[in-house]
mmCIF file with all atom_site columns, C-alpha atoms in Angstrom:
data_model
loop_
_atom_site.group_PDB
_atom_site.id
_atom_site.type_symbol
_atom_site.label_atom_id
_atom_site.label_alt_id
_atom_site.label_comp_id
_atom_site.label_asym_id
_atom_site.label_entity_id
_atom_site.label_seq_id
_atom_site.pdbx_PDB_ins_code
_atom_site.Cartn_x
_atom_site.Cartn_y
_atom_site.Cartn_z
_atom_site.occupancy
_atom_site.B_iso_or_equiv
_atom_site.pdbx_formal_charge
_atom_site.auth_seq_id
_atom_site.auth_comp_id
_atom_site.auth_asym_id
_atom_site.auth_atom_id
_atom_site.pdbx_PDB_model_num
ATOM 1   C CA . ASP J 1 1   ? -0.011  0.164   0.025   1.00 0.00 ? 1   ASP J CA 1
ATOM 2   C CA . SER J 1 2   ? 1.314   3.281   -1.395  1.00 0.00 ? 2   SER J CA 1
ATOM 3   C CA . GLY J 1 3   ? -0.526  5.252   1.178   1.00 0.00 ? 3   GLY J CA 1
ATOM 4   C CA . VAL J 1 4   ? -2.096  7.045   -1.705  1.00 0.00 ? 4   VAL J CA 1
ATOM 5   C CA . THR J 1 5   ? -5.939  5.759   -2.073  1.00 0.00 ? 5   THR J CA 1
ATOM 6   C CA . GLN J 1 6   ? -7.791  5.767   -5.442  1.00 0.00 ? 6   GLN J CA 1
ATOM 7   C CA . THR J 1 7   ? -11.316 4.636   -5.772  1.00 0.00 ? 7   THR J CA 1
ATOM 8   C CA . PRO J 1 8   ? -12.783 2.910   -7.696  1.00 0.00 ? 8   PRO J CA 1
ATOM 9   C CA . LYS J 1 9   ? -10.304 0.832   -8.931  1.00 0.00 ? 9   LYS J CA 1
ATOM 10  C CA . HIS J 1 10  ? -12.279 -0.076  -11.913 1.00 0.00 ? 10  HIS J CA 1
ATOM 11  C CA . LEU J 1 11  ? -15.293 2.040   -13.996 1.00 0.00 ? 11  LEU J CA 1
ATOM 12  C CA . ILE J 1 12  ? -17.501 1.001   -16.988 1.00 0.00 ? 12  ILE J CA 1
ATOM 13  C CA . THR J 1 13  ? -19.651 3.379   -18.080 1.00 0.00 ? 13  THR J CA 1
ATOM 14  C CA . ALA J 1 14  ? -21.232 4.227   -21.529 1.00 0.00 ? 14  ALA J CA 1
ATOM 15  C CA . THR J 1 15  ? -20.448 6.880   -23.902 1.00 0.00 ? 15  THR J CA 1
ATOM 16  C CA . GLY J 1 16  ? -22.281 10.460  -23.182 1.00 0.00 ? 16  GLY J CA 1
ATOM 17  C CA . GLN J 1 17  ? -22.169 9.831   -19.138 1.00 0.00 ? 17  GLN J CA 1
ATOM 18  C CA . ARG J 1 18  ? -20.737 11.416  -16.462 1.00 0.00 ? 18  ARG J CA 1
ATOM 19  C CA . VAL J 1 19  ? -18.124 10.095  -13.688 1.00 0.00 ? 19  VAL J CA 1
ATOM 20  C CA . THR J 1 20  ? -16.244 11.054  -10.747 1.00 0.00 ? 20  THR J CA 1
ATOM 21  C CA . LEU J 1 21  ? -12.711 9.556   -9.713  1.00 0.00 ? 21  LEU J CA 1
ATOM 22  C CA . ARG J 1 22  ? -11.431 10.139  -6.203  1.00 0.00 ? 22  ARG J CA 1
ATOM 23  C CA . CYS J 1 23  ? -8.081  10.360  -4.705  1.00 0.00 ? 23  CYS J CA 1
ATOM 24  C CA . SER J 1 24  ? -6.777  10.591  -1.108  1.00 0.00 ? 24  SER J CA 1
ATOM 25  C CA . PRO J 1 25  ? -2.994  11.615  -0.640  1.00 0.00 ? 25  PRO J CA 1
ATOM 26  C CA . ARG J 1 26  ? -0.425  10.367  1.442   1.00 0.00 ? 26  ARG J CA 1
ATOM 27  C CA . SER J 1 27  ? -0.924  11.594  4.877   1.00 0.00 ? 27  SER J CA 1
ATOM 28  C CA . GLY J 1 28  ? 1.373   14.434  4.885   1.00 0.00 ? 28  GLY J CA 1
ATOM 29  C CA . ASP J 1 29  ? 0.961   15.385  1.460   1.00 0.00 ? 29  ASP J CA 1
ATOM 30  C CA . LEU J 1 30  ? -0.291  18.477  0.354   1.00 0.00 ? 30  LEU J CA 1
ATOM 31  C CA . SER J 1 31  ? -0.171  18.002  -3.583  1.00 0.00 ? 31  SER J CA 1
ATOM 32  C CA . VAL J 1 32  ? -2.222  15.973  -5.512  1.00 0.00 ? 32  VAL J CA 1
ATOM 33  C CA . TYR J 1 33  ? -1.425  15.321  -9.260  1.00 0.00 ? 33  TYR J CA 1
ATOM 34  C CA . TRP J 1 34  ? -3.526  13.451  -12.055 1.00 0.00 ? 34  TRP J CA 1
ATOM 35  C CA . TYR J 1 35  ? -2.451  11.439  -15.123 1.00 0.00 ? 35  TYR J CA 1
ATOM 36  C CA . GLN J 1 36  ? -3.731  9.634   -17.733 1.00 0.00 ? 36  GLN J CA 1
ATOM 37  C CA . GLN J 1 37  ? -2.502  6.482   -19.236 1.00 0.00 ? 37  GLN J CA 1
ATOM 38  C CA . SER J 1 38  ? -4.031  5.330   -22.758 1.00 0.00 ? 38  SER J CA 1
ATOM 39  C CA . LEU J 1 39  ? -2.431  2.066   -24.582 1.00 0.00 ? 39  LEU J CA 1
ATOM 40  C CA . ASP J 1 40  ? -0.576  4.077   -26.914 1.00 0.00 ? 40  ASP J CA 1
ATOM 41  C CA . GLN J 1 41  ? 0.527   6.898   -24.646 1.00 0.00 ? 41  GLN J CA 1
ATOM 42  C CA . GLY J 1 42  ? 2.863   7.448   -21.711 1.00 0.00 ? 42  GLY J CA 1
ATOM 43  C CA . LEU J 1 43  ? 1.492   9.000   -18.791 1.00 0.00 ? 43  LEU J CA 1
ATOM 44  C CA . GLN J 1 44  ? -0.095  12.667  -19.533 1.00 0.00 ? 44  GLN J CA 1
ATOM 45  C CA . PHE J 1 45  ? -0.200  15.201  -16.937 1.00 0.00 ? 45  PHE J CA 1
ATOM 46  C CA . LEU J 1 46  ? -3.704  16.258  -16.514 1.00 0.00 ? 46  LEU J CA 1
ATOM 47  C CA . ILE J 1 47  ? -3.602  18.631  -13.381 1.00 0.00 ? 47  ILE J CA 1
ATOM 48  C CA . HIS J 1 48  ? -1.783  19.604  -10.350 1.00 0.00 ? 48  HIS J CA 1
ATOM 49  C CA . TYR J 1 49  ? -3.368  20.819  -7.012  1.00 0.00 ? 49  TYR J CA 1
ATOM 50  C CA . TYR J 1 50  ? -1.439  22.168  -3.840  1.00 0.00 ? 50  TYR J CA 1
ATOM 51  C CA . ASN J 1 51  ? -3.399  22.687  -0.508  1.00 0.00 ? 51  ASN J CA 1
ATOM 52  C CA . GLY J 1 52  ? -6.544  23.225  -2.165  1.00 0.00 ? 52  GLY J CA 1
ATOM 53  C CA . GLU J 1 53  ? -5.399  25.473  -4.774  1.00 0.00 ? 53  GLU J CA 1
ATOM 54  C CA . GLU J 1 54  ? -4.880  24.786  -8.476  1.00 0.00 ? 54  GLU J CA 1
ATOM 55  C CA . ARG J 1 55  ? -1.195  24.965  -9.250  1.00 0.00 ? 55  ARG J CA 1
ATOM 56  C CA . ALA J 1 56  ? -0.919  23.392  -13.129 1.00 0.00 ? 56  ALA J CA 1
ATOM 57  C CA . LYS J 1 57  ? -2.946  22.658  -15.717 1.00 0.00 ? 57  LYS J CA 1
ATOM 58  C CA . GLY J 1 58  ? -1.641  20.177  -18.642 1.00 0.00 ? 58  GLY J CA 1
ATOM 59  C CA . ASN J 1 59  ? -3.564  18.440  -21.896 1.00 0.00 ? 59  ASN J CA 1
ATOM 60  C CA . ILE J 1 60  ? -6.615  18.347  -19.800 1.00 0.00 ? 60  ILE J CA 1
ATOM 61  C CA . LEU J 1 61  ? -9.971  18.615  -21.833 1.00 0.00 ? 61  LEU J CA 1
ATOM 62  C CA . GLU J 1 62  ? -12.869 21.146  -21.188 1.00 0.00 ? 62  GLU J CA 1
ATOM 63  C CA . ARG J 1 63  ? -15.135 18.232  -20.323 1.00 0.00 ? 63  ARG J CA 1
ATOM 64  C CA . PHE J 1 64  ? -12.826 17.277  -17.356 1.00 0.00 ? 64  PHE J CA 1
ATOM 65  C CA . SER J 1 65  ? -12.984 19.308  -14.169 1.00 0.00 ? 65  SER J CA 1
ATOM 66  C CA . ALA J 1 66  ? -10.673 18.404  -10.549 1.00 0.00 ? 66  ALA J CA 1
ATOM 67  C CA . GLN J 1 67  ? -10.609 19.868  -7.536  1.00 0.00 ? 67  GLN J CA 1
ATOM 68  C CA . GLN J 1 68  ? -9.106  19.488  -3.974  1.00 0.00 ? 68  GLN J CA 1
ATOM 69  C CA . PHE J 1 69  ? -11.073 19.693  -0.895  1.00 0.00 ? 69  PHE J CA 1
ATOM 70  C CA . PRO J 1 70  ? -10.378 21.267  2.539   1.00 0.00 ? 70  PRO J CA 1
ATOM 71  C CA . ASP J 1 71  ? -9.334  17.542  3.623   1.00 0.00 ? 71  ASP J CA 1
ATOM 72  C CA . LEU J 1 72  ? -6.913  17.395  0.652   1.00 0.00 ? 72  LEU J CA 1
ATOM 73  C CA . HIS J 1 73  ? -8.792  14.480  -0.891  1.00 0.00 ? 73  HIS J CA 1
ATOM 74  C CA . SER J 1 74  ? -9.261  15.516  -4.639  1.00 0.00 ? 74  SER J CA 1
ATOM 75  C CA . GLU J 1 75  ? -12.085 14.291  -7.264  1.00 0.00 ? 75  GLU J CA 1
ATOM 76  C CA . LEU J 1 76  ? -11.286 14.259  -11.136 1.00 0.00 ? 76  LEU J CA 1
ATOM 77  C CA . ASN J 1 77  ? -14.962 14.803  -12.998 1.00 0.00 ? 77  ASN J CA 1
ATOM 78  C CA . LEU J 1 78  ? -15.099 13.306  -16.310 1.00 0.00 ? 78  LEU J CA 1
ATOM 79  C CA . SER J 1 79  ? -18.133 14.582  -18.585 1.00 0.00 ? 79  SER J CA 1
ATOM 80  C CA . SER J 1 80  ? -19.611 13.797  -21.777 1.00 0.00 ? 80  SER J CA 1
ATOM 81  C CA . LEU J 1 81  ? -17.555 10.819  -22.003 1.00 0.00 ? 81  LEU J CA 1
ATOM 82  C CA . GLU J 1 82  ? -16.169 9.774   -25.348 1.00 0.00 ? 82  GLU J CA 1
ATOM 83  C CA . LEU J 1 83  ? -14.865 5.914   -26.232 1.00 0.00 ? 83  LEU J CA 1
ATOM 84  C CA . GLY J 1 84  ? -11.263 7.537   -26.656 1.00 0.00 ? 84  GLY J CA 1
ATOM 85  C CA . ASP J 1 85  ? -11.402 8.402   -22.849 1.00 0.00 ? 85  ASP J CA 1
ATOM 86  C CA . SER J 1 86  ? -11.084 4.987   -21.683 1.00 0.00 ? 86  SER J CA 1
ATOM 87  C CA . ALA J 1 87  ? -7.659  4.931   -20.101 1.00 0.00 ? 87  ALA J CA 1
ATOM 88  C CA . LEU J 1 88  ? -5.839  4.268   -16.271 1.00 0.00 ? 88  LEU J CA 1
ATOM 89  C CA . TYR J 1 89  ? -5.948  7.582   -14.554 1.00 0.00 ? 89  TYR J CA 1
ATOM 90  C CA . PHE J 1 90  ? -3.423  7.904   -12.101 1.00 0.00 ? 90  PHE J CA 1
ATOM 91  C CA . CYS J 1 91  ? -3.475  10.049  -8.954  1.00 0.00 ? 91  CYS J CA 1
ATOM 92  C CA . ALA J 1 92  ? 0.190   10.995  -7.209  1.00 0.00 ? 92  ALA J CA 1
ATOM 93  C CA . SER J 1 93  ? 0.717   12.934  -4.277  1.00 0.00 ? 93  SER J CA 1
ATOM 94  C CA . SER J 1 94  ? 4.504   14.363  -3.359  1.00 0.00 ? 94  SER J CA 1
ATOM 95  C CA . HIS J 1 95  ? 6.487   15.047  -0.308  1.00 0.00 ? 95  HIS J CA 1
ATOM 96  C CA . PRO J 1 96  ? 6.033   18.583  0.989   1.00 0.00 ? 96  PRO J CA 1
ATOM 97  C CA . GLN J 1 97  ? 9.605   19.063  0.885   1.00 0.00 ? 97  GLN J CA 1
ATOM 98  C CA . GLY J 1 98  ? 9.520   19.424  -2.471  1.00 0.00 ? 98  GLY J CA 1
ATOM 99  C CA . LEU J 1 99  ? 9.714   17.240  -5.873  1.00 0.00 ? 99  LEU J CA 1
ATOM 100 C CA . GLY J 1 100 ? 13.010  15.901  -5.044  1.00 0.00 ? 100 GLY J CA 1
ATOM 101 C CA . TYR J 1 101 ? 11.359  12.775  -3.431  1.00 0.00 ? 101 TYR J CA 1
ATOM 102 C CA . GLY J 1 102 ? 9.460   12.154  -6.272  1.00 0.00 ? 102 GLY J CA 1
ATOM 103 C CA . TYR J 1 103 ? 5.741   10.906  -6.578  1.00 0.00 ? 103 TYR J CA 1
ATOM 104 C CA . THR J 1 104 ? 3.873   8.240   -4.791  1.00 0.00 ? 104 THR J CA 1
ATOM 105 C CA . PHE J 1 105 ? 1.154   6.926   -7.013  1.00 0.00 ? 105 PHE J CA 1
ATOM 106 C CA . GLY J 1 106 ? -2.200  5.116   -6.212  1.00 0.00 ? 106 GLY J CA 1
ATOM 107 C CA . SER J 1 107 ? -3.168  2.175   -7.883  1.00 0.00 ? 107 SER J CA 1
ATOM 108 C CA . GLY J 1 108 ? -4.969  3.912   -10.343 1.00 0.00 ? 108 GLY J CA 1
ATOM 109 C CA . THR J 1 109 ? -8.679  3.948   -11.858 1.00 0.00 ? 109 THR J CA 1
ATOM 110 C CA . ARG J 1 110 ? -9.217  1.876   -14.911 1.00 0.00 ? 110 ARG J CA 1
ATOM 111 C CA . LEU J 1 111 ? -12.022 3.518   -16.739 1.00 0.00 ? 111 LEU J CA 1
ATOM 112 C CA . THR J 1 112 ? -13.689 1.719   -19.922 1.00 0.00 ? 112 THR J CA 1
ATOM 113 C CA . VAL J 1 113 ? -16.322 3.486   -22.151 1.00 0.00 ? 113 VAL J CA 1
ATOM 114 C CA . VAL J 1 114 ? -18.837 1.926   -23.688 1.00 0.00 ? 114 VAL J CA 1
ATOM 115 C CA . ALA M 2 1   ? 9.281   22.955  -22.316 1.00 0.00 ? 1   ALA M CA 1
ATOM 116 C CA . GLN M 2 2   ? 10.870  19.735  -21.178 1.00 0.00 ? 2   GLN M CA 1
ATOM 117 C CA . THR M 2 3   ? 11.094  16.337  -23.100 1.00 0.00 ? 3   THR M CA 1
ATOM 118 C CA . VAL M 2 4   ? 11.985  13.196  -22.025 1.00 0.00 ? 4   VAL M CA 1
ATOM 119 C CA . THR M 2 5   ? 12.788  10.481  -24.499 1.00 0.00 ? 5   THR M CA 1
ATOM 120 C CA . GLN M 2 6   ? 13.049  6.643   -24.196 1.00 0.00 ? 6   GLN M CA 1
ATOM 121 C CA . SER M 2 7   ? 14.550  5.318   -27.720 1.00 0.00 ? 7   SER M CA 1
ATOM 122 C CA . GLN M 2 8   ? 13.911  1.539   -26.775 1.00 0.00 ? 8   GLN M CA 1
ATOM 123 C CA . PRO M 2 9   ? 10.157  0.743   -26.810 1.00 0.00 ? 9   PRO M CA 1
ATOM 124 C CA . GLU M 2 10  ? 11.007  -2.962  -25.664 1.00 0.00 ? 10  GLU M CA 1
ATOM 125 C CA . MET M 2 11  ? 13.985  -4.875  -24.252 1.00 0.00 ? 11  MET M CA 1
ATOM 126 C CA . SER M 2 12  ? 14.982  -8.460  -23.394 1.00 0.00 ? 12  SER M CA 1
ATOM 127 C CA . VAL M 2 13  ? 17.448  -9.864  -20.979 1.00 0.00 ? 13  VAL M CA 1
ATOM 128 C CA . GLN M 2 14  ? 18.162  -12.993 -19.408 1.00 0.00 ? 14  GLN M CA 1
ATOM 129 C CA . GLU M 2 15  ? 18.003  -13.799 -15.779 1.00 0.00 ? 15  GLU M CA 1
ATOM 130 C CA . ALA M 2 16  ? 20.846  -13.040 -13.673 1.00 0.00 ? 16  ALA M CA 1
ATOM 131 C CA . GLU M 2 17  ? 22.417  -10.717 -16.743 1.00 0.00 ? 17  GLU M CA 1
ATOM 132 C CA . THR M 2 18  ? 22.708  -7.106  -16.707 1.00 0.00 ? 18  THR M CA 1
ATOM 133 C CA . VAL M 2 19  ? 20.873  -4.415  -19.014 1.00 0.00 ? 19  VAL M CA 1
ATOM 134 C CA . THR M 2 20  ? 20.801  -0.635  -19.472 1.00 0.00 ? 20  THR M CA 1
ATOM 135 C CA . LEU M 2 21  ? 18.137  1.369   -20.379 1.00 0.00 ? 21  LEU M CA 1
ATOM 136 C CA . SER M 2 22  ? 18.278  4.519   -22.348 1.00 0.00 ? 22  SER M CA 1
ATOM 137 C CA . CYS M 2 23  ? 16.776  8.083   -21.556 1.00 0.00 ? 23  CYS M CA 1
ATOM 138 C CA . THR M 2 24  ? 17.569  11.243  -22.621 1.00 0.00 ? 24  THR M CA 1
ATOM 139 C CA . TYR M 2 25  ? 15.957  14.728  -21.871 1.00 0.00 ? 25  TYR M CA 1
ATOM 140 C CA . ASP M 2 26  ? 15.869  18.087  -22.962 1.00 0.00 ? 26  ASP M CA 1
ATOM 141 C CA . THR M 2 27  ? 15.773  21.091  -20.565 1.00 0.00 ? 27  THR M CA 1
ATOM 142 C CA . SER M 2 28  ? 17.179  24.562  -19.824 1.00 0.00 ? 28  SER M CA 1
ATOM 143 C CA . GLU M 2 29  ? 16.627  24.635  -16.450 1.00 0.00 ? 29  GLU M CA 1
ATOM 144 C CA . ASN M 2 30  ? 20.113  23.660  -14.305 1.00 0.00 ? 30  ASN M CA 1
ATOM 145 C CA . ASN M 2 31  ? 18.410  22.451  -11.011 1.00 0.00 ? 31  ASN M CA 1
ATOM 146 C CA . TYR M 2 32  ? 15.897  19.204  -11.746 1.00 0.00 ? 32  TYR M CA 1
ATOM 147 C CA . TYR M 2 33  ? 15.503  16.045  -10.440 1.00 0.00 ? 33  TYR M CA 1
ATOM 148 C CA . LEU M 2 34  ? 15.519  12.847  -12.545 1.00 0.00 ? 34  LEU M CA 1
ATOM 149 C CA . PHE M 2 35  ? 13.547  9.593   -11.816 1.00 0.00 ? 35  PHE M CA 1
ATOM 150 C CA . TRP M 2 36  ? 12.740  5.737   -12.947 1.00 0.00 ? 36  TRP M CA 1
ATOM 151 C CA . TYR M 2 37  ? 9.766   4.232   -12.383 1.00 0.00 ? 37  TYR M CA 1
ATOM 152 C CA . LYS M 2 38  ? 8.621   0.894   -12.843 1.00 0.00 ? 38  LYS M CA 1
ATOM 153 C CA . GLN M 2 39  ? 5.226   -0.443  -13.750 1.00 0.00 ? 39  GLN M CA 1
ATOM 154 C CA . PRO M 2 40  ? 4.962   -4.221  -13.863 1.00 0.00 ? 40  PRO M CA 1
ATOM 155 C CA . PRO M 2 41  ? 1.951   -6.141  -14.889 1.00 0.00 ? 41  PRO M CA 1
ATOM 156 C CA . SER M 2 42  ? -0.020  -4.706  -12.018 1.00 0.00 ? 42  SER M CA 1
ATOM 157 C CA . ARG M 2 43  ? -0.175  -1.444  -13.324 1.00 0.00 ? 43  ARG M CA 1
ATOM 158 C CA . GLN M 2 44  ? 1.281   0.116   -9.985  1.00 0.00 ? 44  GLN M CA 1
ATOM 159 C CA . MET M 2 45  ? 3.772   2.681   -10.402 1.00 0.00 ? 45  MET M CA 1
ATOM 160 C CA . ILE M 2 46  ? 6.807   1.832   -8.236  1.00 0.00 ? 46  ILE M CA 1
ATOM 161 C CA . LEU M 2 47  ? 9.695   4.403   -7.810  1.00 0.00 ? 47  LEU M CA 1
ATOM 162 C CA . VAL M 2 48  ? 13.038  2.586   -8.540  1.00 0.00 ? 48  VAL M CA 1
ATOM 163 C CA . ILE M 2 49  ? 15.967  5.295   -8.393  1.00 0.00 ? 49  ILE M CA 1
ATOM 164 C CA . ARG M 2 50  ? 16.071  8.837   -8.452  1.00 0.00 ? 50  ARG M CA 1
ATOM 165 C CA . GLN M 2 51  ? 18.683  11.744  -9.296  1.00 0.00 ? 51  GLN M CA 1
ATOM 166 C CA . GLU M 2 52  ? 19.503  15.035  -7.934  1.00 0.00 ? 52  GLU M CA 1
ATOM 167 C CA . ALA M 2 53  ? 21.060  17.366  -10.840 1.00 0.00 ? 53  ALA M CA 1
ATOM 168 C CA . TYR M 2 54  ? 23.117  18.714  -8.876  1.00 0.00 ? 54  TYR M CA 1
ATOM 169 C CA . LYS M 2 55  ? 25.063  15.600  -7.484  1.00 0.00 ? 55  LYS M CA 1
ATOM 170 C CA . GLN M 2 56  ? 27.365  14.496  -9.910  1.00 0.00 ? 56  GLN M CA 1
ATOM 171 C CA . GLN M 2 57  ? 27.793  11.266  -7.787  1.00 0.00 ? 57  GLN M CA 1
ATOM 172 C CA . ASN M 2 58  ? 25.792  8.519   -9.697  1.00 0.00 ? 58  ASN M CA 1
ATOM 173 C CA . ALA M 2 59  ? 22.505  7.346   -7.628  1.00 0.00 ? 59  ALA M CA 1
ATOM 174 C CA . THR M 2 60  ? 22.310  3.534   -6.638  1.00 0.00 ? 60  THR M CA 1
ATOM 175 C CA . GLU M 2 61  ? 19.738  1.371   -5.080  1.00 0.00 ? 61  GLU M CA 1
ATOM 176 C CA . ASN M 2 62  ? 20.504  -2.450  -4.609  1.00 0.00 ? 62  ASN M CA 1
ATOM 177 C CA . ARG M 2 63  ? 20.729  -3.803  -7.992  1.00 0.00 ? 63  ARG M CA 1
ATOM 178 C CA . PHE M 2 64  ? 19.588  -0.291  -9.691  1.00 0.00 ? 64  PHE M CA 1
ATOM 179 C CA . SER M 2 65  ? 21.939  2.128   -10.859 1.00 0.00 ? 65  SER M CA 1
ATOM 180 C CA . VAL M 2 66  ? 22.102  5.157   -12.964 1.00 0.00 ? 66  VAL M CA 1
ATOM 181 C CA . ASN M 2 67  ? 24.461  6.525   -15.373 1.00 0.00 ? 67  ASN M CA 1
ATOM 182 C CA . PHE M 2 68  ? 23.980  10.708  -15.033 1.00 0.00 ? 68  PHE M CA 1
ATOM 183 C CA . GLN M 2 69  ? 25.612  12.627  -17.673 1.00 0.00 ? 69  GLN M CA 1
ATOM 184 C CA . LYS M 2 70  ? 24.443  15.876  -17.445 1.00 0.00 ? 70  LYS M CA 1
ATOM 185 C CA . ALA M 2 71  ? 26.022  17.706  -19.982 1.00 0.00 ? 71  ALA M CA 1
ATOM 186 C CA . ALA M 2 72  ? 24.923  15.158  -22.535 1.00 0.00 ? 72  ALA M CA 1
ATOM 187 C CA . LYS M 2 73  ? 21.284  15.481  -20.894 1.00 0.00 ? 73  LYS M CA 1
ATOM 188 C CA . SER M 2 74  ? 21.360  11.386  -20.369 1.00 0.00 ? 74  SER M CA 1
ATOM 189 C CA . PHE M 2 75  ? 20.085  9.529   -17.652 1.00 0.00 ? 75  PHE M CA 1
ATOM 190 C CA . SER M 2 76  ? 20.218  5.648   -18.148 1.00 0.00 ? 76  SER M CA 1
ATOM 191 C CA . LEU M 2 77  ? 19.266  2.675   -15.815 1.00 0.00 ? 77  LEU M CA 1
ATOM 192 C CA . LYS M 2 78  ? 21.301  0.044   -15.512 1.00 0.00 ? 78  LYS M CA 1
ATOM 193 C CA . ILE M 2 79  ? 19.933  -3.455  -13.896 1.00 0.00 ? 79  ILE M CA 1
ATOM 194 C CA . SER M 2 80  ? 22.329  -5.829  -12.719 1.00 0.00 ? 80  SER M CA 1
ATOM 195 C CA . ASP M 2 81  ? 21.331  -9.462  -11.855 1.00 0.00 ? 81  ASP M CA 1
ATOM 196 C CA . SER M 2 82  ? 18.415  -9.290  -13.486 1.00 0.00 ? 82  SER M CA 1
ATOM 197 C CA . GLN M 2 83  ? 15.227  -11.109 -11.755 1.00 0.00 ? 83  GLN M CA 1
ATOM 198 C CA . LEU M 2 84  ? 11.945  -12.530 -13.174 1.00 0.00 ? 84  LEU M CA 1
ATOM 199 C CA . GLY M 2 85  ? 10.360  -9.932  -10.946 1.00 0.00 ? 85  GLY M CA 1
ATOM 200 C CA . ASP M 2 86  ? 12.031  -6.958  -13.017 1.00 0.00 ? 86  ASP M CA 1
ATOM 201 C CA . THR M 2 87  ? 9.696   -7.744  -15.921 1.00 0.00 ? 87  THR M CA 1
ATOM 202 C CA . ALA M 2 88  ? 7.939   -4.330  -16.343 1.00 0.00 ? 88  ALA M CA 1
ATOM 203 C CA . MET M 2 89  ? 7.743   -1.133  -18.039 1.00 0.00 ? 89  MET M CA 1
ATOM 204 C CA . TYR M 2 90  ? 10.386  1.435   -17.226 1.00 0.00 ? 90  TYR M CA 1
ATOM 205 C CA . PHE M 2 91  ? 9.638   5.146   -17.385 1.00 0.00 ? 91  PHE M CA 1
ATOM 206 C CA . CYS M 2 92  ? 11.962  8.198   -17.143 1.00 0.00 ? 92  CYS M CA 1
ATOM 207 C CA . ALA M 2 93  ? 10.853  11.015  -15.570 1.00 0.00 ? 93  ALA M CA 1
ATOM 208 C CA . PHE M 2 94  ? 12.119  14.842  -15.385 1.00 0.00 ? 94  PHE M CA 1
ATOM 209 C CA . GLY M 2 95  ? 11.032  17.132  -12.569 1.00 0.00 ? 95  GLY M CA 1
ATOM 210 C CA . GLY M 2 96  ? 12.294  20.851  -12.343 1.00 0.00 ? 96  GLY M CA 1
ATOM 211 C CA . GLY M 2 97  ? 11.521  24.395  -12.720 1.00 0.00 ? 97  GLY M CA 1
ATOM 212 C CA . SER M 2 98  ? 8.876   26.505  -11.141 1.00 0.00 ? 98  SER M CA 1
ATOM 213 C CA . ASN M 2 99  ? 6.411   23.756  -11.379 1.00 0.00 ? 99  ASN M CA 1
ATOM 214 C CA . TYR M 2 100 ? 5.920   20.396  -9.370  1.00 0.00 ? 100 TYR M CA 1
ATOM 215 C CA . LYS M 2 101 ? 4.647   18.188  -12.696 1.00 0.00 ? 101 LYS M CA 1
ATOM 216 C CA . LEU M 2 102 ? 7.067   15.226  -13.628 1.00 0.00 ? 102 LEU M CA 1
ATOM 217 C CA . THR M 2 103 ? 7.439   14.712  -17.315 1.00 0.00 ? 103 THR M CA 1
ATOM 218 C CA . PHE M 2 104 ? 7.645   11.054  -18.580 1.00 0.00 ? 104 PHE M CA 1
ATOM 219 C CA . GLY M 2 105 ? 8.894   9.436   -21.206 1.00 0.00 ? 105 GLY M CA 1
ATOM 220 C CA . LYS M 2 106 ? 6.891   6.902   -23.119 1.00 0.00 ? 106 LYS M CA 1
ATOM 221 C CA . GLY M 2 107 ? 8.376   3.628   -21.715 1.00 0.00 ? 107 GLY M CA 1
ATOM 222 C CA . THR M 2 108 ? 10.454  0.842   -22.460 1.00 0.00 ? 108 THR M CA 1
ATOM 223 C CA . LEU M 2 109 ? 9.102   -2.577  -21.715 1.00 0.00 ? 109 LEU M CA 1
ATOM 224 C CA . LEU M 2 110 ? 11.626  -4.693  -20.069 1.00 0.00 ? 110 LEU M CA 1
ATOM 225 C CA . THR M 2 111 ? 11.358  -8.656  -20.593 1.00 0.00 ? 111 THR M CA 1
ATOM 226 C CA . VAL M 2 112 ? 13.537  -10.552 -18.244 1.00 0.00 ? 112 VAL M CA 1
ATOM 227 C CA . ASN M 2 113 ? 13.494  -14.427 -19.379 1.00 0.00 ? 113 ASN M CA 1
ATOM 228 C CA . PRO M 2 114 ? 14.265  -17.496 -17.773 1.00 0.00 ? 114 PRO M CA 1
#
């Protein structure tokens, strides 16, 4: 157990629907990062939150949104889902002392859009 | 923007032998961090080793070591005494600059054969 908790582990939904992925960072970590891993792609950065505030945005579609709550858990909302959104979505957190310690990843949410 | 290139999509090695995975990166930053992550079939992302750019000494973690060539912007991973459990996708990652985002390469699939 890495200490980063992601739920659910698997999600199957239909095109056009909306889903919410949840992440709790490792105890003491203030940052949460969301990444998307598709079959033929590496890990694509979506968004970074630090202590409730958005810090950086990557290639995140307008149909996707995220937030980090006061208890530091984060949710990634995906709406108007398309087949191409099927992917493994990772959440990660980082040590408060900085990036030098790297990320700790959750086990991911496997999203399948049918 | 930083880029990370892993030029070997797939590699294989015999058990107990040594293998080296290549990674190059491009950045204008002077202070940064480099990482190797392992993703086994379970899909969990596991930190293997990290290197701070200002340290000239190459990092080592048990059977894993890196060859960090800052001027050449090269960061290769050497796995000694390869084990079947080393079979995984290996990702090189760069972190630095004004944000805490990690940029990942597309990965190298390593297969360790008995």
